[in-house]
Short mmCIF file of C-alpha atoms and ligand atoms in Angstrom, two decimals:
data_model
loop_
_atom_site.label_atom_id
_atom_site.label_comp_id
_atom_site.label_asym_id
_atom_site.label_seq_id
_atom_site.Cartn_x
_atom_site.Cartn_y
_atom_site.Cartn_z
CA UNK I 1 9.05 -16.12 -8.62
CA UNK I 2 11.01 -14.52 -11.37
CA UNK I 3 8.99 -11.69 -13.28
CA UNK I 4 9.43 -9.58 -16.26
CA UNK I 5 9.89 -6.22 -14.78
CA UNK I 6 10.25 -2.76 -16.82
CA UNK I 7 11.86 -0.03 -14.84
CA UNK I 8 11.49 3.53 -15.95
CA UNK I 9 13.73 6.36 -14.76
CA UNK I 10 17.17 5.08 -13.82
CA UNK I 11 18.66 8.01 -11.95
CA UNK I 12 20.04 8.39 -8.47
CA UNK I 13 17.39 6.04 -7.14
CA UNK I 14 16.01 3.95 -9.99
CA UNK I 15 19.35 2.45 -10.87
CA UNK I 16 20.35 0.98 -7.55
CA UNK I 17 16.55 -0.29 -7.07
CA UNK I 18 16.44 -1.73 -10.57
CA UNK I 19 19.74 -3.70 -9.69
CA UNK I 20 18.38 -5.05 -6.60
CA UNK I 21 15.33 -6.47 -8.72
CA UNK I 22 17.96 -8.03 -10.84
CA UNK I 23 19.74 -9.48 -7.79
CA UNK I 24 16.47 -10.95 -6.77
CA UNK I 25 16.22 -13.02 -10.04
CA UNK I 26 13.71 -10.90 -11.88
CA UNK I 27 14.29 -10.25 -15.62
CA UNK I 28 14.67 -6.37 -15.87
CA UNK I 29 14.23 -4.22 -18.79
CA UNK I 30 14.82 -0.41 -18.48
CA UNK I 31 14.20 3.10 -20.11
CA UNK I 32 15.72 6.35 -19.28
CA UNK I 33 15.61 9.26 -21.88
CA UNK I 34 19.50 10.05 -21.18
CA UNK I 35 21.72 7.88 -23.51
CA UNK I 36 24.71 7.81 -21.06
CA UNK I 37 22.26 6.30 -18.32
CA UNK I 38 21.20 3.58 -20.45
CA UNK I 39 24.63 2.70 -21.67
CA UNK I 40 25.77 2.55 -18.02
CA UNK I 41 22.87 0.30 -16.83
CA UNK I 42 23.30 -1.96 -19.77
CA UNK I 43 26.83 -2.71 -18.54
CA UNK I 44 25.25 -3.72 -15.18
CA UNK I 45 23.02 -6.35 -16.80
CA UNK I 46 19.74 -4.21 -17.17
CA UNK I 47 18.29 -4.64 -20.67
CA UNK I 48 18.29 -1.02 -21.61
CA UNK I 49 15.71 -0.21 -24.28
CA UNK I 50 15.24 3.05 -26.59
CA UNK I 51 11.74 3.78 -25.63
CA UNK I 52 9.16 3.23 -23.04
CA UNK I 53 7.20 1.19 -25.46
CA UNK I 54 10.11 -1.26 -26.08
CA UNK I 55 10.75 -1.43 -22.34
CA UNK I 56 7.20 -2.36 -21.27
CA UNK I 57 6.48 -4.42 -24.27
CA UNK I 58 6.34 -7.90 -22.41
CA UNK I 59 6.27 -6.52 -18.74
CA UNK I 60 4.18 -8.19 -16.13
CA UNK I 61 5.22 -5.35 -13.71
CA UNK I 62 6.10 -1.74 -14.58
CA UNK I 63 8.03 0.33 -12.01
CA UNK I 64 8.91 3.98 -12.32
CA UNK I 65 11.15 6.34 -10.35
CA UNK I 66 10.57 9.73 -12.20
CA UNK I 67 11.27 13.42 -11.22
CA UNK I 68 7.77 14.75 -10.95
CA UNK I 69 4.08 14.26 -11.56
CA UNK I 70 4.21 15.71 -15.00
CA UNK I 71 6.92 13.16 -15.98
CA UNK I 72 4.82 10.32 -14.47
CA UNK I 73 1.54 11.44 -16.27
CA UNK I 74 3.39 11.54 -19.59
CA UNK I 75 5.12 8.17 -18.94
CA UNK I 76 1.86 6.35 -17.94
CA UNK I 77 -0.80 8.20 -19.97
CA UNK I 78 1.16 9.83 -22.95
CA UNK I 79 0.89 8.58 -26.48
CA UNK I 80 3.88 6.60 -26.31
CA UNK I 81 3.37 5.51 -22.70
CA UNK I 82 2.99 2.69 -20.60
CA UNK I 83 -1.02 2.33 -20.88
CA UNK I 84 -0.97 2.00 -24.58
CA UNK I 85 2.09 -0.29 -24.81
CA UNK I 86 2.24 -2.52 -21.74
CA UNK I 87 0.30 -5.86 -21.81
CA UNK I 88 -3.23 -5.37 -20.07
CA UNK I 89 -3.65 -6.74 -16.64
CA UNK I 90 -0.13 -5.81 -15.57
CA UNK I 91 0.79 -4.24 -12.16
CA UNK I 92 2.08 -0.62 -12.24
CA UNK I 93 4.13 0.74 -9.35
CA UNK I 94 4.91 4.35 -9.28
CA UNK I 95 7.80 4.93 -6.77
CA UNK I 96 8.24 8.61 -7.71
CA UNK I 97 7.53 11.40 -5.34
CA UNK I 98 4.57 13.19 -6.95
CA UNK I 99 1.50 15.30 -6.14
CA UNK I 100 -1.53 13.45 -4.74
CA UNK I 101 -3.77 14.60 -7.53
CA UNK I 102 -1.58 13.33 -10.31
CA UNK I 103 -1.16 9.95 -8.53
CA UNK I 104 -4.91 9.66 -8.08
CA UNK I 105 -5.73 10.71 -11.72
CA UNK I 106 -2.94 8.26 -13.12
CA UNK I 107 -4.44 5.34 -10.86
CA UNK I 108 -8.08 6.06 -12.08
CA UNK I 109 -7.15 6.09 -15.63
CA UNK I 110 -5.15 2.88 -15.67
CA UNK I 111 -7.40 0.96 -13.65
CA UNK I 112 -10.17 1.79 -15.93
CA UNK I 113 -7.89 0.29 -18.71
CA UNK I 114 -7.53 -3.02 -16.80
CA UNK I 115 -4.15 -2.42 -14.92
CA UNK I 116 -3.56 -2.61 -11.23
CA UNK I 117 -1.84 0.15 -9.66
CA UNK I 118 -0.10 1.52 -6.63
CA UNK I 119 1.50 4.78 -5.60
CA UNK I 120 4.75 3.57 -3.70
CA UNK I 121 6.96 6.36 -2.98
CA UNK I 122 9.97 5.75 -0.94
CA UNK I 123 11.99 7.08 2.09
CA UNK I 124 15.79 6.19 2.83
CA UNK I 125 17.73 7.87 0.08
CA UNK I 126 20.36 6.53 -2.30
CA UNK I 127 21.92 4.48 0.66
CA UNK I 128 18.73 2.83 1.37
CA UNK I 129 18.20 2.11 -2.44
CA UNK I 130 21.60 0.49 -2.86
CA UNK I 131 21.26 -1.58 0.32
CA UNK I 132 17.78 -2.57 -0.44
CA UNK I 133 16.38 -1.28 2.76
CA UNK I 134 13.94 1.51 1.51
CA UNK I 135 10.70 2.15 3.16
CA UNK I 136 7.78 1.96 0.89
CA UNK I 137 4.36 3.93 1.59
CA UNK I 138 2.01 2.29 -0.51
CA UNK I 139 -1.46 3.58 -1.31
CA UNK I 140 -3.85 1.47 -3.48
CA UNK I 141 -6.66 -1.14 -3.48
CA UNK I 142 -6.03 -4.18 -1.32
CA UNK I 143 -5.55 -6.50 -4.35
CA UNK I 144 -3.06 -4.37 -5.92
CA UNK I 145 -1.02 -4.11 -2.62
CA UNK I 146 -0.98 -7.83 -2.35
CA UNK I 147 0.44 -8.07 -5.68
CA UNK I 148 3.11 -5.31 -5.20
CA UNK I 149 4.25 -6.40 -1.82
CA UNK I 150 6.46 -9.27 -2.90
CA UNK I 151 7.97 -7.21 -5.67
CA UNK I 152 8.76 -4.24 -3.20
CA UNK I 153 10.36 -6.72 -0.67
CA UNK I 154 13.39 -6.95 -3.08
CA UNK I 155 14.06 -3.26 -2.85
CA UNK I 156 12.93 -2.36 0.75
CA UNK I 157 12.78 -3.54 4.34
CA UNK I 158 9.61 -1.67 5.42
CA UNK I 159 6.43 -1.88 3.27
CA UNK I 160 3.52 0.06 4.57
CA UNK I 161 0.01 -0.10 3.22
CA UNK I 162 -1.18 3.51 3.81
CA UNK I 163 -4.74 3.18 2.50
CA UNK I 164 -6.34 3.92 -0.79
CA UNK I 165 -4.86 5.57 -3.90
CA UNK I 166 -2.93 8.59 -3.33
CA UNK I 167 -2.16 8.02 0.36
CA UNK I 168 1.45 6.80 -0.30
CA UNK I 169 2.01 10.13 -1.69
CA UNK I 170 0.27 12.10 1.28
CA UNK I 171 2.45 9.92 3.64
CA UNK I 172 5.49 10.89 1.70
CA UNK I 173 5.08 14.73 1.47
CA UNK I 174 4.17 14.75 5.26
CA UNK I 175 7.35 12.76 6.00
CA UNK I 176 9.42 14.99 3.93
CA UNK I 177 8.00 18.18 5.30
CA UNK I 178 9.45 16.78 8.63
CA UNK I 179 12.71 16.10 7.01
CA UNK I 180 13.09 19.47 5.44
CA UNK I 181 12.15 21.31 8.71
CA UNK I 182 14.51 19.03 10.61
CA UNK I 183 17.50 19.50 8.29
CA UNK I 184 17.14 23.24 8.81
CA UNK I 185 16.81 22.86 12.55
CA UNK I 186 19.90 20.59 12.91
CA UNK I 187 21.94 23.16 10.68
CA UNK I 188 20.91 26.12 12.83
CA UNK I 189 22.02 24.15 15.91
CA UNK I 190 25.53 23.47 14.43
CA UNK I 191 25.71 27.20 13.24
CA UNK I 192 25.01 28.37 16.72
CA UNK I 193 27.38 25.86 18.42
CA UNK I 194 30.31 27.22 16.02
CA UNK I 195 29.61 30.69 17.35
CA UNK I 196 29.51 29.51 20.87
CA UNK I 197 32.73 27.72 20.55
CA UNK I 198 31.07 24.28 20.89
CA UNK I 199 32.88 21.60 19.11
CA UNK I 200 30.63 19.95 16.31
CA UNK I 201 31.61 16.47 17.65
CA UNK I 202 30.66 17.42 21.04
CA UNK I 203 27.14 18.73 19.94
CA UNK I 204 26.78 15.34 17.90
CA UNK I 205 27.63 13.26 21.09
CA UNK I 206 25.01 15.04 23.10
CA UNK I 207 22.24 15.66 20.67
CA UNK I 208 22.48 12.20 18.99
CA UNK I 209 21.71 10.62 22.55
CA UNK I 210 19.38 13.42 23.61
CA UNK I 211 15.86 14.75 22.71
CA UNK I 212 17.44 16.43 19.61
CA UNK I 213 18.09 13.11 17.96
CA UNK I 214 16.71 12.72 14.50
CA UNK I 215 17.53 11.24 11.06
CA UNK I 216 19.01 14.60 9.76
CA UNK I 217 21.48 14.54 12.57
CA UNK I 218 22.29 10.88 12.97
CA UNK I 219 22.26 9.62 9.47
CA UNK I 220 22.65 12.64 7.31
CA UNK I 221 24.51 15.10 9.47
CA UNK I 222 25.03 18.33 7.65
CA UNK I 223 28.59 19.06 8.93
CA UNK I 224 31.51 16.90 8.05
CA UNK I 225 32.86 14.72 10.62
CA UNK I 226 30.42 13.10 13.03
CA UNK I 227 28.79 10.69 10.52
CA UNK I 228 31.47 9.85 7.80
CA UNK I 229 28.90 8.55 5.23
CA UNK I 230 26.93 11.75 5.11
CA UNK I 231 27.09 14.01 1.93
CA UNK I 232 28.86 16.82 3.94
CA UNK I 233 31.97 14.73 3.89
CA UNK I 234 31.86 14.82 0.14
CA UNK I 235 31.39 18.53 -0.39
CA UNK I 236 27.56 17.95 -0.38
CA UNK I 237 27.46 15.90 -3.55
CA UNK I 238 23.96 14.60 -3.86
CA UNK I 239 22.28 12.34 -2.57
CA UNK I 240 19.12 13.89 -2.49
CA UNK I 241 19.37 17.24 -4.30
CA UNK I 242 18.00 20.69 -2.88
CA UNK I 243 15.79 20.96 -5.96
CA UNK I 244 14.18 17.68 -5.02
CA UNK I 245 13.74 18.75 -1.46
CA UNK I 246 12.24 22.01 -2.68
CA UNK I 247 9.94 20.10 -5.03
CA UNK I 248 8.62 18.00 -2.09
CA UNK I 249 8.23 21.02 0.25
CA UNK I 250 6.19 22.80 -2.48
CA UNK I 251 4.07 19.65 -2.86
CA UNK I 252 3.26 19.63 0.90
CA UNK I 253 2.57 23.47 0.77
CA UNK I 254 0.17 23.12 -2.22
CA UNK I 255 -1.52 20.10 -0.67
CA UNK I 256 -1.73 22.24 2.81
CA UNK I 257 -3.20 25.25 1.07
CA UNK I 258 -5.85 22.90 -0.74
CA UNK I 259 -6.88 21.15 2.44
CA UNK I 260 -6.59 24.08 4.71
CA UNK I 261 -3.95 22.79 6.96
CA UNK I 262 -1.80 25.01 8.86
CA UNK I 263 1.83 24.37 8.23
CA UNK I 264 3.78 27.47 9.20
CA UNK I 265 7.25 25.72 9.57
CA UNK I 266 6.60 23.85 6.31
CA UNK I 267 6.16 27.25 4.73
CA UNK I 268 9.56 28.67 6.22
CA UNK I 269 11.32 25.57 5.05
CA UNK I 270 10.15 25.94 1.47
CA UNK I 271 11.08 29.63 1.67
CA UNK I 272 14.65 28.82 2.92
CA UNK I 273 15.22 26.03 0.28
CA UNK I 274 14.03 28.54 -2.42
CA UNK I 275 16.62 30.85 -1.37
CA UNK I 276 19.24 28.03 -1.36
CA UNK I 277 18.35 26.86 -4.77
CA UNK I 278 18.18 30.40 -6.04
CA UNK I 279 21.76 30.83 -4.97
CA UNK I 280 22.61 28.33 -7.83
CA UNK I 281 22.62 25.11 -5.47
CA UNK I 282 19.78 23.17 -7.02
CA UNK I 283 22.17 20.15 -7.65
CA UNK I 284 23.81 20.11 -4.22
CA UNK I 285 22.62 17.91 -1.73
CA UNK I 286 19.92 19.21 0.59
CA UNK I 287 22.02 18.90 3.70
CA UNK I 288 24.24 21.68 1.98
CA UNK I 289 21.64 24.19 3.22
CA UNK I 290 23.94 24.24 6.43
CA UNK I 291 26.52 26.32 4.17
CA UNK I 292 23.81 28.98 3.73
CA UNK I 293 22.64 29.12 7.27
CA UNK I 294 26.01 29.31 8.72
CA UNK I 295 27.13 31.79 6.09
CA UNK I 296 29.97 29.72 4.84
P1 NAD H 1 17.01 11.54 -10.82
O1 NAD H 1 16.80 12.84 -11.54
O2 NAD H 1 18.49 11.17 -10.43
O3 NAD H 1 16.51 10.28 -11.61
C1 NAD H 1 15.33 10.68 -12.28
C2 NAD H 1 15.33 9.83 -13.70
O4 NAD H 1 14.35 9.97 -14.53
C3 NAD H 1 16.45 10.70 -14.67
O5 NAD H 1 17.44 9.79 -15.16
C4 NAD H 1 15.64 10.92 -15.94
O6 NAD H 1 16.53 11.28 -16.96
C5 NAD H 1 14.65 9.92 -15.93
N1 NAD H 1 13.42 10.30 -16.69
C6 NAD H 1 12.87 11.60 -17.01
N2 NAD H 1 11.86 11.41 -17.83
C7 NAD H 1 11.58 10.00 -18.05
C8 NAD H 1 10.74 9.23 -18.67
N3 NAD H 1 9.65 9.70 -19.36
N4 NAD H 1 10.93 7.78 -18.67
C9 NAD H 1 11.88 7.40 -17.87
N5 NAD H 1 12.84 8.08 -17.21
C10 NAD H 1 12.70 9.37 -17.36
O7 NAD H 1 16.07 11.66 -9.64
P2 NAD H 1 16.12 10.83 -8.28
O8 NAD H 1 16.99 11.40 -7.21
O9 NAD H 1 16.54 9.42 -8.68
O10 NAD H 1 14.75 10.83 -7.92
C11 NAD H 1 13.59 10.34 -8.49
C12 NAD H 1 12.37 10.26 -7.68
O11 NAD H 1 12.63 9.76 -6.32
C13 NAD H 1 11.94 11.74 -7.30
O12 NAD H 1 10.42 11.92 -7.38
C14 NAD H 1 12.38 12.00 -6.08
O13 NAD H 1 11.51 13.08 -5.23
C15 NAD H 1 12.23 10.68 -5.27
N6 NAD H 1 13.10 10.38 -4.23
C16 NAD H 1 14.51 10.67 -4.31
C17 NAD H 1 15.35 10.29 -3.19
C18 NAD H 1 16.92 10.74 -3.29
O14 NAD H 1 17.48 10.58 -2.24
N7 NAD H 1 17.29 10.88 -4.45
C19 NAD H 1 14.58 9.88 -1.97
C20 NAD H 1 13.48 9.41 -2.08
C21 NAD H 1 12.62 9.79 -3.08
#
């Protein structure tokens, strides 16, 4: 069924996700505050509008892919935001990675005003967004999930209902804590291999088939060569920036503190990514932390 969908936030992830909705036969309007972004997506068939109000005016579904919880609160609840401009009864899907508290606060407010909402952060990176193979972790009421599921199918391969509102974000920050820690672990292993005279390709050939196997190694390998599509092969052009990884690690650290969970490796990963970002690498792909660890 073709739906009128408004897509807010057309950056690294949002643009390819919106294009997949278009490919699936939906009518897609879009909004991003950056003029050049709107001009670029307009050339690709997205009806780019100059404001959130104009983008959501007739939308049956609103999807957002924004940087942080503050952006999401403003976009949904602000004076010029979704809540006051979208037709009542619509389905709202926030795919951004944001803090659990903001996700729950937005859901509470919009459902009180007659919308259905899910938090549906993703895993799979820009490659998954382009290929339409993202994993969605979806928090929300059963009926909201049932409405969101067919829409998300156009952008992803694995759609998991994680529970009530905010649990999608909880799943996401737990997953990304593993990702940040594992990227550092894989980087340390390659840096050690270099010092021991072990060829990078040889380490890859062994670890990718052994118990060291993980996504940071086999899909997003932080050294050039073994995985030709990984950002290391294009001088760590993002991809997923170090700033975004640090944001997610901080989200898991503040959630862990609030919940009284012990996450010592998560804390170390947050500290290392803080160092990397403070070296002026915020826009570098997060796998570039290999350069800092190896002293390159
Ligand atoms: P990005 O910075 O490339 O894109 C975000 C876009 O949102 C920008 O173009 C920005 O101009 C726009 N924006 C800001 N305020 C807005 C508003 N009020 N209305 C509409 N648009 C607005 O970031 P990204 O890499 O696409 O990441 C977006 C979200 O997805 C983040 O929460 C990130 O943590 C998450 N994420 C990213 C990846 C990845 O690999 N890049 C993977 C999984 C999840």
